[in-house]
Coordinates of C-alpha atoms in Angstrom, one line a residue:
M1 CA 0.0 0.0 0.0
I2 CA 2.1 3.8 0.7
K3 CA 1.7 3.2 0.4
T4 CA 1.3 6.2 1.2
N5 CA 0.1 7.6 0.8
R6 CA 1.9 11.4 2.0
V7 CA 0.3 14.8 2.2
G8 CA 1.4 18.3 3.4
K9 CA -0.8 20.6 5.3
H10 CA -2.2 23.1 2.9
T11 CA -5.5 25.0 2.7
A12 CA -7.4 26.2 -0.3
K13 CA -10.7 27.9 -1.0
L14 CA -13.4 25.6 -2.2
L15 CA -14.4 26.1 -5.8
M16 CA -18.1 26.4 -6.7
A17 CA -19.6 23.2 -7.8
S18 CA -20.3 23.1 -11.5
A19 CA -23.1 21.3 -13.3
I20 CA -21.8 17.7 -13.5
A21 CA -24.4 15.1 -14.1
L22 CA -22.8 12.5 -11.8
T23 CA -23.2 13.8 -8.3
T24 CA -26.4 12.1 -7.3
F25 CA -27.6 8.6 -7.6
S26 CA -31.2 9.0 -8.8
G27 CA -33.0 7.9 -11.9
S28 CA -31.3 8.1 -15.2
A29 CA -28.4 10.0 -13.9
L30 CA -26.7 6.7 -12.9
A31 CA -23.7 5.6 -14.9
A32 CA -24.2 2.0 -15.7
G33 CA -22.0 -0.6 -17.4
E34 CA -18.8 -1.8 -15.7
L35 CA -16.2 -0.1 -13.5
H36 CA -12.7 -1.6 -13.3
L37 CA -10.6 -0.6 -10.2
Y38 CA -6.9 -1.1 -9.8
N39 CA -5.9 -1.0 -6.1
W40 CA -3.6 -2.4 -3.4
T41 CA -4.4 -5.9 -2.2
N42 CA -6.9 -6.0 0.7
Y43 CA -7.4 -2.2 0.5
F44 CA -11.1 -1.8 -0.3
A45 CA -14.1 -3.0 1.6
P46 CA -16.2 -5.6 -0.3
D47 CA -19.3 -4.2 1.2
L48 CA -18.6 -0.9 -0.5
L49 CA -18.4 -2.5 -3.9
E50 CA -21.7 -4.2 -3.3
R51 CA -23.2 -0.9 -2.1
F52 CA -22.0 1.0 -5.2
E53 CA -23.3 -1.6 -7.5
K54 CA -26.7 -1.5 -5.8
E55 CA -26.9 2.3 -5.8
T56 CA -25.7 2.9 -9.4
G57 CA -26.4 -0.3 -11.3
T58 CA -22.7 -0.4 -12.3
K59 CA -20.8 -3.7 -12.0
V60 CA -17.5 -3.3 -10.2
T61 CA -14.4 -5.5 -10.6
V62 CA -11.1 -5.1 -8.8
D63 CA -7.5 -6.1 -9.7
N64 CA -4.6 -5.7 -7.3
F65 CA -1.0 -4.4 -7.6
A66 CA 1.8 -5.2 -5.1
S67 CA 3.7 -1.9 -5.4
E68 CA 3.4 1.5 -6.9
E69 CA 6.2 0.6 -9.3
D70 CA 3.9 -2.1 -10.7
L71 CA 1.0 0.3 -11.0
L72 CA 3.0 2.9 -12.9
A73 CA 4.7 0.3 -15.1
K74 CA 1.3 -1.3 -16.1
L75 CA -0.3 2.0 -17.0
Q76 CA 2.7 3.2 -18.9
A77 CA 2.6 0.1 -20.9
G78 CA -1.1 0.8 -21.7
G79 CA -2.4 -2.3 -20.0
G80 CA -5.3 -2.9 -17.8
G81 CA -8.2 -0.8 -19.2
Y82 CA -8.8 0.5 -15.7
D83 CA -11.3 3.2 -14.8
V84 CA -10.2 4.1 -11.3
I85 CA -6.7 3.7 -9.7
F86 CA -5.3 4.3 -6.2
P87 CA -1.8 5.7 -6.4
G88 CA 0.2 7.4 -3.7
S89 CA 1.4 11.0 -3.8
T90 CA 4.7 10.3 -5.5
T91 CA 3.2 8.2 -8.2
L92 CA 0.4 10.7 -8.7
G93 CA 2.9 13.4 -9.3
V94 CA 4.6 11.3 -12.0
M95 CA 1.3 10.5 -13.6
V96 CA 0.3 14.1 -13.8
E97 CA 3.6 15.1 -15.2
K98 CA 3.4 12.4 -17.9
G99 CA -0.2 13.3 -18.8
M100 CA -1.5 9.8 -17.8
L101 CA -4.6 11.0 -15.9
A102 CA -7.9 12.4 -16.8
K103 CA -8.6 16.0 -15.6
I104 CA -11.8 15.2 -13.8
E105 CA -12.0 18.4 -11.8
V106 CA -12.5 16.9 -8.4
S107 CA -12.7 20.3 -6.8
K108 CA -15.9 21.0 -8.7
M109 CA -17.6 17.8 -7.6
E110 CA -20.5 18.1 -5.2
N111 CA -18.9 16.1 -2.3
F112 CA -15.6 18.0 -2.5
K113 CA -17.1 20.4 0.2
N114 CA -16.8 17.5 2.6
L115 CA -13.0 17.3 2.6
L116 CA -10.9 18.5 5.6
P117 CA -9.1 21.7 4.7
A118 CA -5.6 20.0 4.8
F119 CA -6.7 17.8 2.0
T120 CA -8.2 20.2 -0.5
T121 CA -4.9 20.5 -2.2
M122 CA -1.7 18.5 -2.4
A123 CA 1.7 18.7 -4.0
G124 CA 1.5 17.7 -7.6
D125 CA -2.2 18.3 -7.8
E126 CA -2.6 21.7 -6.2
N127 CA -6.1 22.4 -7.7
R128 CA -7.4 18.9 -7.1
D129 CA -8.0 18.5 -10.9
Y130 CA -6.9 14.9 -11.0
S131 CA -7.4 13.3 -7.6
A132 CA -9.4 12.9 -4.5
P133 CA -7.9 11.7 -1.2
Y134 CA -8.6 8.1 -0.2
M135 CA -6.8 7.0 2.9
W136 CA -3.9 8.6 4.8
G137 CA -1.5 7.3 7.4
T138 CA 2.1 6.7 8.4
T139 CA 4.9 4.3 7.9
G140 CA 6.7 3.0 11.0
F141 CA 7.3 -0.4 12.4
T142 CA 5.3 -2.9 14.5
Y143 CA 6.8 -5.3 17.0
D144 CA 5.6 -8.1 19.2
P145 CA 6.9 -7.5 22.8
A146 CA 6.9 -11.2 23.5
M147 CA 9.4 -11.8 20.7
V148 CA 11.9 -9.0 21.2
P149 CA 14.7 -8.7 23.8
G150 CA 13.5 -7.2 27.0
G151 CA 10.0 -6.8 25.6
K152 CA 10.6 -3.4 24.2
M153 CA 12.2 -1.7 21.2
E154 CA 13.6 1.8 21.0
E155 CA 11.4 4.4 19.2
S156 CA 14.1 4.8 16.6
W157 CA 14.9 3.5 13.1
K158 CA 18.1 2.2 14.7
A159 CA 16.0 -0.6 16.2
I160 CA 15.6 -2.2 12.7
F161 CA 18.7 -0.8 10.9
E162 CA 21.0 -1.9 13.6
P163 CA 19.0 -4.7 15.3
A164 CA 19.9 -6.6 18.4
D165 CA 21.7 -9.8 17.8
E166 CA 18.5 -11.8 18.7
L167 CA 16.6 -10.1 15.8
K168 CA 19.2 -10.5 13.1
G169 CA 17.8 -12.3 10.1
K170 CA 14.2 -11.8 11.5
I171 CA 13.5 -8.3 10.4
A172 CA 10.7 -7.8 7.8
M173 CA 10.8 -4.7 5.6
L174 CA 8.3 -3.3 3.2
N175 CA 9.1 -3.8 -0.5
E176 CA 8.4 -0.1 -1.3
M177 CA 11.3 2.0 -2.6
S178 CA 10.2 5.4 -1.2
D179 CA 9.3 4.1 2.3
V180 CA 12.6 2.2 2.7
W181 CA 14.7 5.1 1.3
N182 CA 12.9 7.6 3.4
A183 CA 13.4 5.6 6.6
A184 CA 17.2 5.4 6.0
A185 CA 17.3 9.1 5.1
Y186 CA 15.6 10.0 8.3
Y187 CA 17.8 7.8 10.3
K188 CA 21.0 9.4 9.0
G189 CA 19.5 13.0 9.1
I190 CA 19.6 13.3 5.3
D191 CA 17.0 15.2 3.2
K192 CA 14.9 12.5 1.5
C193 CA 15.0 14.6 -1.7
T194 CA 18.8 14.8 -1.7
E195 CA 20.6 15.3 -5.0
D196 CA 24.1 14.5 -3.4
P197 CA 25.6 11.2 -4.6
A198 CA 27.6 11.1 -1.4
E199 CA 24.5 11.2 0.7
A200 CA 22.8 8.6 -1.5
Q201 CA 25.9 6.4 -0.8
V202 CA 25.3 6.8 2.9
I203 CA 21.7 5.7 2.5
L204 CA 22.8 2.7 0.4
D205 CA 25.4 1.8 3.1
V206 CA 22.7 1.7 5.8
L207 CA 20.5 -0.5 3.7
M208 CA 23.2 -2.9 2.5
A209 CA 24.5 -3.2 6.1
Q210 CA 20.9 -4.1 7.2
K211 CA 20.2 -6.5 4.3
P212 CA 21.7 -9.6 6.0
D213 CA 19.4 -9.0 9.0
V214 CA 16.3 -8.8 6.8
K215 CA 14.2 -12.0 6.4
L216 CA 12.2 -10.6 3.5
Y217 CA 11.0 -7.4 1.8
S218 CA 7.3 -7.6 1.2
N219 CA 4.2 -5.5 1.0
D220 CA 1.8 -8.4 0.9
G221 CA 1.0 -10.5 4.0
T222 CA 2.3 -8.1 6.5
I223 CA -0.7 -8.5 8.7
D224 CA -0.9 -12.3 8.6
R225 CA 2.9 -12.5 9.1
M226 CA 2.8 -10.6 12.3
V227 CA -0.3 -12.3 13.6
A228 CA 1.2 -15.7 13.0
G229 CA 4.5 -14.7 14.7
E230 CA 6.6 -15.4 11.6
V231 CA 8.6 -12.3 12.4
P232 CA 9.0 -10.3 15.6
V233 CA 9.1 -6.9 13.9
H234 CA 7.9 -5.6 10.6
M235 CA 8.2 -2.2 8.9
Q236 CA 4.5 -1.5 8.3
W237 CA 1.9 1.0 7.4
N238 CA -0.2 2.0 10.4
G239 CA -3.5 0.6 9.1
A240 CA -1.9 -2.8 8.7
A241 CA -0.6 -2.4 12.3
H242 CA -4.1 -1.7 13.5
R243 CA -5.4 -4.8 11.9
V244 CA -2.6 -6.8 13.5
K245 CA -3.6 -5.3 16.9
A246 CA -7.2 -6.4 16.4
K247 CA -6.0 -10.0 16.6
K248 CA -2.9 -9.5 18.7
P249 CA -3.6 -6.6 21.1
E250 CA -0.1 -6.6 22.7
V251 CA 1.7 -5.5 19.5
V252 CA 3.2 -2.0 19.5
Y253 CA 3.3 0.4 16.5
V254 CA 6.3 2.7 16.6
Y255 CA 6.6 6.3 15.3
P256 CA 10.5 6.5 15.0
K257 CA 11.8 9.7 16.5
E258 CA 14.0 10.6 13.5
G259 CA 11.0 10.9 11.3
T260 CA 7.9 9.0 10.3
T261 CA 6.5 9.3 6.7
F262 CA 3.0 10.8 6.6
W263 CA 1.4 9.8 3.4
T264 CA -1.9 10.0 1.4
D265 CA -3.2 7.6 -1.1
V266 CA -5.6 9.1 -3.7
I267 CA -8.3 8.1 -6.1
A268 CA -7.6 9.0 -9.8
V269 CA -8.8 8.2 -13.2
P270 CA -6.6 7.2 -16.2
K271 CA -7.0 9.5 -19.2
D272 CA -8.2 6.6 -21.3
A273 CA -10.7 5.1 -18.8
P274 CA -13.3 3.1 -20.7
N275 CA -16.2 4.2 -18.4
M276 CA -15.3 7.8 -17.6
E277 CA -18.7 8.8 -16.3
A278 CA -19.0 5.9 -13.9
A279 CA -15.4 6.7 -12.7
K280 CA -16.3 10.3 -11.9
T281 CA -19.5 9.1 -10.1
F282 CA -17.4 6.8 -8.0
V283 CA -14.8 9.4 -7.1
N284 CA -17.5 11.8 -5.9
W285 CA -19.3 9.0 -4.0
M286 CA -16.2 8.2 -2.1
M287 CA -16.1 11.7 -0.7
S288 CA -19.3 11.3 1.3
P289 CA -18.9 10.8 5.1
E290 CA -20.5 7.5 5.6
I291 CA -18.8 5.9 2.6
A292 CA -15.4 7.2 3.6
A293 CA -16.0 5.8 7.1
M294 CA -16.8 2.4 5.7
A295 CA -13.5 2.5 3.9
S296 CA -11.6 3.4 7.0
N297 CA -13.4 0.8 9.1
Y298 CA -12.2 -1.9 6.7
T299 CA -8.7 -0.6 5.9
G300 CA -7.8 0.6 9.4
Y301 CA -6.6 3.9 8.0
S302 CA -7.9 7.5 8.5
N303 CA -9.8 9.3 5.7
A304 CA -9.9 13.0 4.8
V305 CA -13.7 13.5 4.9
A306 CA -15.3 15.7 7.6
G307 CA -18.2 14.2 9.3
S308 CA -17.0 10.6 8.9
G309 CA -16.0 10.3 12.5
E310 CA -19.5 9.5 13.7
F311 CA -19.5 6.4 11.5
L312 CA -16.0 5.1 12.6
K313 CA -15.6 2.0 14.8
D314 CA -14.6 2.8 18.4
D315 CA -11.4 0.6 18.2
L316 CA -10.2 2.7 15.3
K317 CA -10.6 5.9 17.2
A318 CA -8.9 4.4 20.2
D319 CA -5.8 3.0 18.5
P320 CA -2.7 5.2 18.7
A321 CA -1.4 3.6 15.5
V322 CA -4.4 5.2 13.7
N323 CA -5.2 8.2 15.9
T324 CA -1.7 9.7 16.2
P325 CA -0.9 10.9 19.7
A326 CA -0.2 14.7 19.8
E327 CA 3.3 14.1 21.2
Y328 CA 4.2 12.3 18.0
N329 CA 3.0 15.0 15.6
E330 CA 6.5 16.6 15.4
R331 CA 7.8 13.3 14.1
L332 CA 5.6 13.2 11.1
R333 CA 7.3 14.0 7.8
A334 CA 5.1 15.1 4.9
Y335 CA 5.4 14.2 1.2
K336 CA 7.9 16.2 -0.8
A337 CA 8.0 16.4 -4.6
C338 CA 11.7 15.5 -5.3
S339 CA 13.6 16.5 -8.4
P340 CA 14.4 14.1 -11.2
A341 CA 18.0 14.0 -10.0
S342 CA 17.0 13.0 -6.6
K343 CA 14.6 10.3 -7.9
D344 CA 17.4 9.0 -10.1
L345 CA 19.6 8.5 -7.1
R346 CA 16.8 6.8 -5.2
E347 CA 16.2 4.3 -8.1
K348 CA 19.9 3.5 -8.4
V349 CA 20.2 2.8 -4.6
W350 CA 17.1 0.6 -4.8
T351 CA 18.4 -1.3 -7.8
K352 CA 21.7 -2.0 -6.0
L353 CA 19.9 -3.1 -2.8
K354 CA 17.6 -5.5 -4.6
S355 CA 20.2 -6.9 -7.0

């Protein structure tokens, strides 16, 4: 997922809603046919799909990707025929730059007025022409106290980049380039958008030194892996941590003190979407409070829709992995749009790490 998702705190004036015949679900205004979604695995509530089908008469199918690199590669190759996709902030910016998305003018949709002010704009889509927020959260790590030395781990990336001897070979990391790069950058006090090859080498050195201690890099199965006790600690998105905690209450989600990525995943529409009207209807529908809450209740992540709180499950509101404690706010690091030179360094480091 990261996932991602990754937003800065900006505010913008709401634009007046224009006449778009897709903001209600009555009579002949419904967009029928089929709607094809491309999303992270296990990241959309089946009940929501059924509800959308019932309310609109549109049949929905979902395919899954394992990483944002896979999402971008598939769309660049012209494959899939998808109507709605769920990229993170970084990938969204690339897609906007490359002209891969439809300008659906989200800011003019009826339900845009429901968004929290911090989410009415974002880097790479300042006017919300191309995307609506889906879920937002953080990237930290989760550990099982019963499986780590002394029952506690330091609130630092050091705990997984320089693990205790008992944890070597047992660390699980996400298989997500941006999240792994960012964590190492935070740990070494390096700007995650650095263009300095020497600093990129420092990041690579951290990751290569850790590599023998890593059991696997994976975005899939992070929840089941922790619940089953296959690994004692897992770099993880906070929504996944929440779902682990539901089955294993003793686990701890850590916001590392050097910096914790704060991300946003969005909903967007490819420029050649086969069912453009149904896609726009879906995007608007997802910005309604009850629908956004249903998505959060399933994924374990927060949403960006005001008024959704009354529909959220109590355990979601009570979990510090989801409802970030105020004392950790200063640890959150927002998404930054990095330069092509910086992205090139990141990709070179990732390629060397995974080779």
